[in-house]
Amino acid sequence: MKKTTRRTFLASAAAAIPAVATAAVAPGAVKDNPAFKTCPRARGGKNASRFPQVIVQDQHKEKAWFYEDLIADKVVLVSFTSVKGEKYYPLLSNLVKVHEMIEDRIGKEVQMYTVTTDPYHDTPEDLKALAEKHGARWRFLTGAPEDIREILASFNARGSLYALSWIGNEKTGRWMNKPSRLQPLFITEAVGRLSTGKQHKPFLVDDHSV
């Protein structure tokens, strides 16, 4: 019997999405945004109705459900750029500084992602080269253009150049955004404020010691 791995499961699940999409869409979302007609939503989570449940692929070609695997029950920092857009509005160098300030928490308490705003051109190989060029050691995401457009719409990201980073704690359902080129300390402060437990840092002075 053929063994079912996580990778084969994701591949088969992605193929099944069109068949179940219409039934899983929130009625309000369909009414307000026709683009949501073909996108299913997760069944649980604070903002499951907001974020699309689509397959994305990182620069290492690792696939994941965007909401279920990358957002739900996590503290996340999500930014947006593209290979072409980075030439006109560079922001990765600033986000690298943010990453350095919270590096000991990345992959543990905090997850960091950059979503391409140009899924028609940015392949995993392109994003890997972009990340390595800037020394960015977090996950860069692309996928089917219609799926990435769903993700961008869920963050109100409009246009090929998008300058805001979103920081969220999906366990509590609290989100805020900051300019991606803002002084790194103020971005890490947002991460600290939305964190919970011993990672909660309500005051800016606390981040100086990070």
mmCIF file of C-alpha atoms in Angstrom:
data_model
loop_
_atom_site.group_PDB
_atom_site.id
_atom_site.type_symbol
_atom_site.label_atom_id
_atom_site.label_comp_id
_atom_site.label_asym_id
_atom_site.label_seq_id
_atom_site.Cartn_x
_atom_site.Cartn_y
_atom_site.Cartn_z
ATOM 1 C CA MET A 1 0.000 0.000 0.000
ATOM 2 C CA LYS A 2 1.309 3.461 -0.903
ATOM 3 C CA LYS A 3 2.283 5.490 2.185
ATOM 4 C CA THR A 4 0.466 8.835 2.616
ATOM 5 C CA THR A 5 2.940 11.517 3.600
ATOM 6 C CA ARG A 6 2.183 15.114 4.596
ATOM 7 C CA ARG A 7 3.402 16.242 1.175
ATOM 8 C CA THR A 8 1.143 13.845 -0.738
ATOM 9 C CA PHE A 9 -1.755 14.834 1.524
ATOM 10 C CA LEU A 10 -1.248 18.533 0.727
ATOM 11 C CA ALA A 11 -1.012 17.794 -2.976
ATOM 12 C CA SER A 12 -4.215 15.764 -2.986
ATOM 13 C CA ALA A 13 -5.993 18.313 -0.797
ATOM 14 C CA ALA A 14 -5.003 21.137 -3.138
ATOM 15 C CA ALA A 15 -6.426 19.225 -6.072
ATOM 16 C CA ALA A 16 -9.706 18.826 -4.191
ATOM 17 C CA ILE A 17 -10.116 22.515 -3.362
ATOM 18 C CA PRO A 18 -12.106 23.591 -6.463
ATOM 19 C CA ALA A 19 -14.706 20.931 -5.791
ATOM 20 C CA VAL A 20 -15.453 22.117 -2.257
ATOM 21 C CA ALA A 21 -14.674 25.789 -2.607
ATOM 22 C CA THR A 22 -18.101 27.208 -3.265
ATOM 23 C CA ALA A 23 -19.746 25.413 -0.374
ATOM 24 C CA ALA A 24 -17.087 26.515 2.120
ATOM 25 C CA VAL A 25 -17.156 30.243 1.380
ATOM 26 C CA ALA A 26 -18.750 32.548 3.926
ATOM 27 C CA PRO A 27 -21.949 34.034 2.394
ATOM 28 C CA GLY A 28 -21.023 37.559 3.444
ATOM 29 C CA ALA A 29 -17.623 37.306 1.796
ATOM 30 C CA VAL A 30 -19.180 36.194 -1.475
ATOM 31 C CA LYS A 31 -21.561 39.127 -1.403
ATOM 32 C CA ASP A 32 -18.852 41.680 -0.637
ATOM 33 C CA ASN A 33 -16.043 40.354 -2.772
ATOM 34 C CA PRO A 34 -16.597 38.181 -5.846
ATOM 35 C CA ALA A 35 -12.982 36.985 -5.639
ATOM 36 C CA PHE A 36 -13.878 34.988 -2.520
ATOM 37 C CA LYS A 37 -16.298 32.792 -4.472
ATOM 38 C CA THR A 38 -13.673 30.195 -5.233
ATOM 39 C CA CYS A 39 -11.820 30.217 -1.942
ATOM 40 C CA PRO A 40 -12.618 27.988 1.042
ATOM 41 C CA ARG A 41 -12.192 29.153 4.647
ATOM 42 C CA ALA A 42 -10.968 27.250 7.667
ATOM 43 C CA ARG A 43 -13.610 25.997 10.074
ATOM 44 C CA GLY A 44 -11.960 27.192 13.285
ATOM 45 C CA GLY A 45 -9.783 30.034 14.581
ATOM 46 C CA LYS A 46 -10.356 33.641 15.603
ATOM 47 C CA ASN A 47 -10.182 35.013 12.058
ATOM 48 C CA ALA A 48 -10.817 31.881 10.043
ATOM 49 C CA SER A 49 -13.448 33.704 7.996
ATOM 50 C CA ARG A 50 -10.970 36.426 7.057
ATOM 51 C CA PHE A 51 -7.954 34.472 5.840
ATOM 52 C CA PRO A 52 -8.068 32.073 2.868
ATOM 53 C CA GLN A 53 -7.349 28.412 3.342
ATOM 54 C CA VAL A 54 -5.100 27.992 0.300
ATOM 55 C CA ILE A 55 -1.897 26.153 -0.476
ATOM 56 C CA VAL A 56 1.260 28.297 -0.531
ATOM 57 C CA GLN A 57 4.854 27.367 -1.293
ATOM 58 C CA ASP A 58 7.987 28.851 0.257
ATOM 59 C CA GLN A 59 11.398 29.482 -1.272
ATOM 60 C CA HIS A 60 12.410 25.909 -0.405
ATOM 61 C CA LYS A 61 9.326 24.549 -2.212
ATOM 62 C CA GLU A 62 7.759 23.452 1.068
ATOM 63 C CA LYS A 63 3.957 23.573 0.788
ATOM 64 C CA ALA A 64 1.520 24.514 3.537
ATOM 65 C CA TRP A 65 -2.054 25.603 4.169
ATOM 66 C CA PHE A 66 -1.827 29.368 4.583
ATOM 67 C CA TYR A 67 -4.226 29.755 7.484
ATOM 68 C CA GLU A 68 -4.170 26.375 9.177
ATOM 69 C CA ASP A 69 -0.407 25.807 9.079
ATOM 70 C CA LEU A 70 1.039 29.329 9.074
ATOM 71 C CA ILE A 71 -1.390 31.665 10.851
ATOM 72 C CA ALA A 72 -3.750 29.832 13.223
ATOM 73 C CA ASP A 73 -2.753 29.857 16.921
ATOM 74 C CA LYS A 74 0.483 31.738 16.187
ATOM 75 C CA VAL A 75 2.120 35.130 16.677
ATOM 76 C CA VAL A 76 3.118 36.203 13.177
ATOM 77 C CA LEU A 77 4.813 39.047 11.330
ATOM 78 C CA VAL A 78 3.631 39.165 7.704
ATOM 79 C CA SER A 79 5.160 41.489 5.104
ATOM 80 C CA PHE A 80 4.744 41.907 1.347
ATOM 81 C CA THR A 81 7.141 42.582 -1.497
ATOM 82 C CA SER A 82 8.286 41.114 -4.824
ATOM 83 C CA VAL A 83 11.527 40.681 -6.713
ATOM 84 C CA LYS A 84 10.668 43.603 -8.976
ATOM 85 C CA GLY A 85 9.062 45.707 -6.265
ATOM 86 C CA GLU A 86 12.118 45.417 -4.032
ATOM 87 C CA LYS A 87 14.081 47.377 -6.658
ATOM 88 C CA TYR A 88 11.702 50.345 -6.468
ATOM 89 C CA TYR A 89 10.658 50.224 -2.824
ATOM 90 C CA PRO A 90 13.227 48.237 -0.820
ATOM 91 C CA LEU A 91 12.093 47.092 2.588
ATOM 92 C CA LEU A 92 13.878 43.797 3.194
ATOM 93 C CA SER A 93 16.997 45.420 4.644
ATOM 94 C CA ASN A 94 14.825 46.979 7.356
ATOM 95 C CA LEU A 95 12.994 43.740 8.038
ATOM 96 C CA VAL A 96 16.338 41.948 8.364
ATOM 97 C CA LYS A 97 17.084 44.322 11.262
ATOM 98 C CA VAL A 98 13.709 43.438 12.787
ATOM 99 C CA HIS A 99 14.537 39.751 12.407
ATOM 100 C CA GLU A 100 17.890 40.251 14.137
ATOM 101 C CA MET A 101 16.154 41.881 17.123
ATOM 102 C CA ILE A 102 13.757 38.973 17.649
ATOM 103 C CA GLU A 103 15.876 36.203 16.129
ATOM 104 C CA ASP A 104 15.871 34.071 19.256
ATOM 105 C CA ARG A 105 12.071 33.920 19.077
ATOM 106 C CA ILE A 106 11.670 33.301 15.329
ATOM 107 C CA GLY A 107 10.386 29.816 14.600
ATOM 108 C CA LYS A 108 9.379 29.413 18.264
ATOM 109 C CA GLU A 109 7.054 32.075 19.651
ATOM 110 C CA VAL A 110 7.020 34.193 16.474
ATOM 111 C CA GLN A 111 6.662 33.211 12.831
ATOM 112 C CA MET A 112 7.822 35.580 10.089
ATOM 113 C CA TYR A 113 6.611 35.488 6.469
ATOM 114 C CA THR A 114 6.954 37.628 3.351
ATOM 115 C CA VAL A 115 4.248 37.132 0.716
ATOM 116 C CA THR A 116 5.009 38.052 -2.877
ATOM 117 C CA THR A 117 2.852 40.732 -4.474
ATOM 118 C CA ASP A 118 3.761 39.362 -7.911
ATOM 119 C CA PRO A 119 2.765 35.684 -7.945
ATOM 120 C CA TYR A 120 2.660 35.692 -11.752
ATOM 121 C CA HIS A 121 6.452 36.052 -11.916
ATOM 122 C CA ASP A 122 7.979 35.232 -8.516
ATOM 123 C CA THR A 123 8.821 31.527 -8.398
ATOM 124 C CA PRO A 124 10.217 29.789 -5.310
ATOM 125 C CA GLU A 125 13.646 29.971 -6.950
ATOM 126 C CA ASP A 126 13.275 33.733 -7.467
ATOM 127 C CA LEU A 127 12.239 34.255 -3.859
ATOM 128 C CA LYS A 128 15.105 32.089 -2.602
ATOM 129 C CA ALA A 129 17.577 34.226 -4.542
ATOM 130 C CA LEU A 130 15.936 37.408 -3.206
ATOM 131 C CA ALA A 131 16.057 36.159 0.389
ATOM 132 C CA GLU A 132 19.678 35.082 0.104
ATOM 133 C CA LYS A 133 20.670 38.390 -1.496
ATOM 134 C CA HIS A 134 19.422 40.267 1.557
ATOM 135 C CA GLY A 135 20.307 37.686 4.180
ATOM 136 C CA ALA A 136 16.632 37.250 5.026
ATOM 137 C CA ARG A 137 16.256 34.004 6.973
ATOM 138 C CA TRP A 138 12.506 33.581 7.134
ATOM 139 C CA ARG A 139 9.837 32.093 4.842
ATOM 140 C CA PHE A 140 8.979 33.796 1.538
ATOM 141 C CA LEU A 141 5.649 32.657 0.115
ATOM 142 C CA THR A 142 4.200 32.333 -3.354
ATOM 143 C CA GLY A 143 1.559 30.142 -4.956
ATOM 144 C CA ALA A 144 -1.179 30.107 -7.543
ATOM 145 C CA PRO A 145 -1.852 33.745 -8.536
ATOM 146 C CA GLU A 146 -5.545 33.562 -7.624
ATOM 147 C CA ASP A 147 -4.661 32.153 -4.196
ATOM 148 C CA ILE A 148 -2.009 34.785 -3.490
ATOM 149 C CA ARG A 149 -4.472 37.488 -4.538
ATOM 150 C CA GLU A 150 -6.868 36.097 -1.939
ATOM 151 C CA ILE A 151 -4.163 36.380 0.719
ATOM 152 C CA LEU A 152 -3.286 39.947 -0.303
ATOM 153 C CA ALA A 153 -6.968 40.924 -0.227
ATOM 154 C CA SER A 154 -7.339 39.504 3.289
ATOM 155 C CA PHE A 155 -4.634 41.941 4.448
ATOM 156 C CA ASN A 156 -6.069 44.805 2.353
ATOM 157 C CA ALA A 157 -2.838 44.743 0.339
ATOM 158 C CA ARG A 158 -3.517 46.568 -2.919
ATOM 159 C CA GLY A 159 -1.119 47.042 -5.812
ATOM 160 C CA SER A 160 2.253 45.535 -6.663
ATOM 161 C CA LEU A 161 4.048 47.663 -4.039
ATOM 162 C CA TYR A 162 2.714 47.245 -0.547
ATOM 163 C CA ALA A 163 4.418 48.908 2.357
ATOM 164 C CA LEU A 164 2.718 47.649 5.503
ATOM 165 C CA SER A 165 3.650 44.713 7.674
ATOM 166 C CA TRP A 166 0.962 43.017 9.730
ATOM 167 C CA ILE A 167 1.638 41.721 13.208
ATOM 168 C CA GLY A 168 -0.923 39.411 14.720
ATOM 169 C CA ASN A 169 -1.645 36.996 17.505
ATOM 170 C CA GLU A 170 -4.226 34.635 16.068
ATOM 171 C CA LYS A 171 -4.651 32.951 19.464
ATOM 172 C CA THR A 172 -6.217 36.172 20.747
ATOM 173 C CA GLY A 173 -7.432 37.512 17.401
ATOM 174 C CA ARG A 174 -5.514 40.793 17.845
ATOM 175 C CA TRP A 175 -3.795 42.325 14.817
ATOM 176 C CA MET A 176 -2.088 45.621 13.972
ATOM 177 C CA ASN A 177 -0.032 46.947 11.092
ATOM 178 C CA LYS A 178 3.147 48.989 10.859
ATOM 179 C CA PRO A 179 5.025 50.529 7.909
ATOM 180 C CA SER A 180 7.606 47.964 6.802
ATOM 181 C CA ARG A 181 10.303 50.660 6.719
ATOM 182 C CA LEU A 182 9.474 51.953 10.194
ATOM 183 C CA GLN A 183 12.333 52.058 12.700
ATOM 184 C CA PRO A 184 12.813 48.337 13.532
ATOM 185 C CA LEU A 185 12.393 48.916 17.248
ATOM 186 C CA PHE A 186 8.797 50.069 16.761
ATOM 187 C CA ILE A 187 7.974 46.944 14.738
ATOM 188 C CA THR A 188 9.465 44.636 17.365
ATOM 189 C CA GLU A 189 7.519 46.576 19.988
ATOM 190 C CA ALA A 190 4.303 45.574 18.199
ATOM 191 C CA VAL A 191 5.410 41.935 18.269
ATOM 192 C CA GLY A 192 6.050 42.223 22.002
ATOM 193 C CA ARG A 193 2.715 43.893 22.697
ATOM 194 C CA LEU A 194 0.727 41.216 20.888
ATOM 195 C CA SER A 195 2.665 38.351 22.435
ATOM 196 C CA THR A 196 1.299 36.612 25.497
ATOM 197 C CA GLY A 197 2.743 35.146 28.669
ATOM 198 C CA LYS A 198 6.404 35.791 29.426
ATOM 199 C CA GLN A 199 6.908 37.059 25.852
ATOM 200 C CA HIS A 200 4.524 39.996 26.402
ATOM 201 C CA LYS A 201 6.493 43.272 26.366
ATOM 202 C CA PRO A 202 4.086 46.190 26.725
ATOM 203 C CA PHE A 203 6.708 48.935 26.893
ATOM 204 C CA LEU A 204 9.234 50.085 24.340
ATOM 205 C CA VAL A 205 12.037 50.033 26.911
ATOM 206 C CA ASP A 206 11.605 46.259 27.223
ATOM 207 C CA ASP A 207 12.536 45.801 23.587
ATOM 208 C CA HIS A 208 15.878 47.517 24.125
ATOM 209 C CA SER A 209 16.903 44.454 26.087
ATOM 210 C CA VAL A 210 15.828 41.976 23.363
#
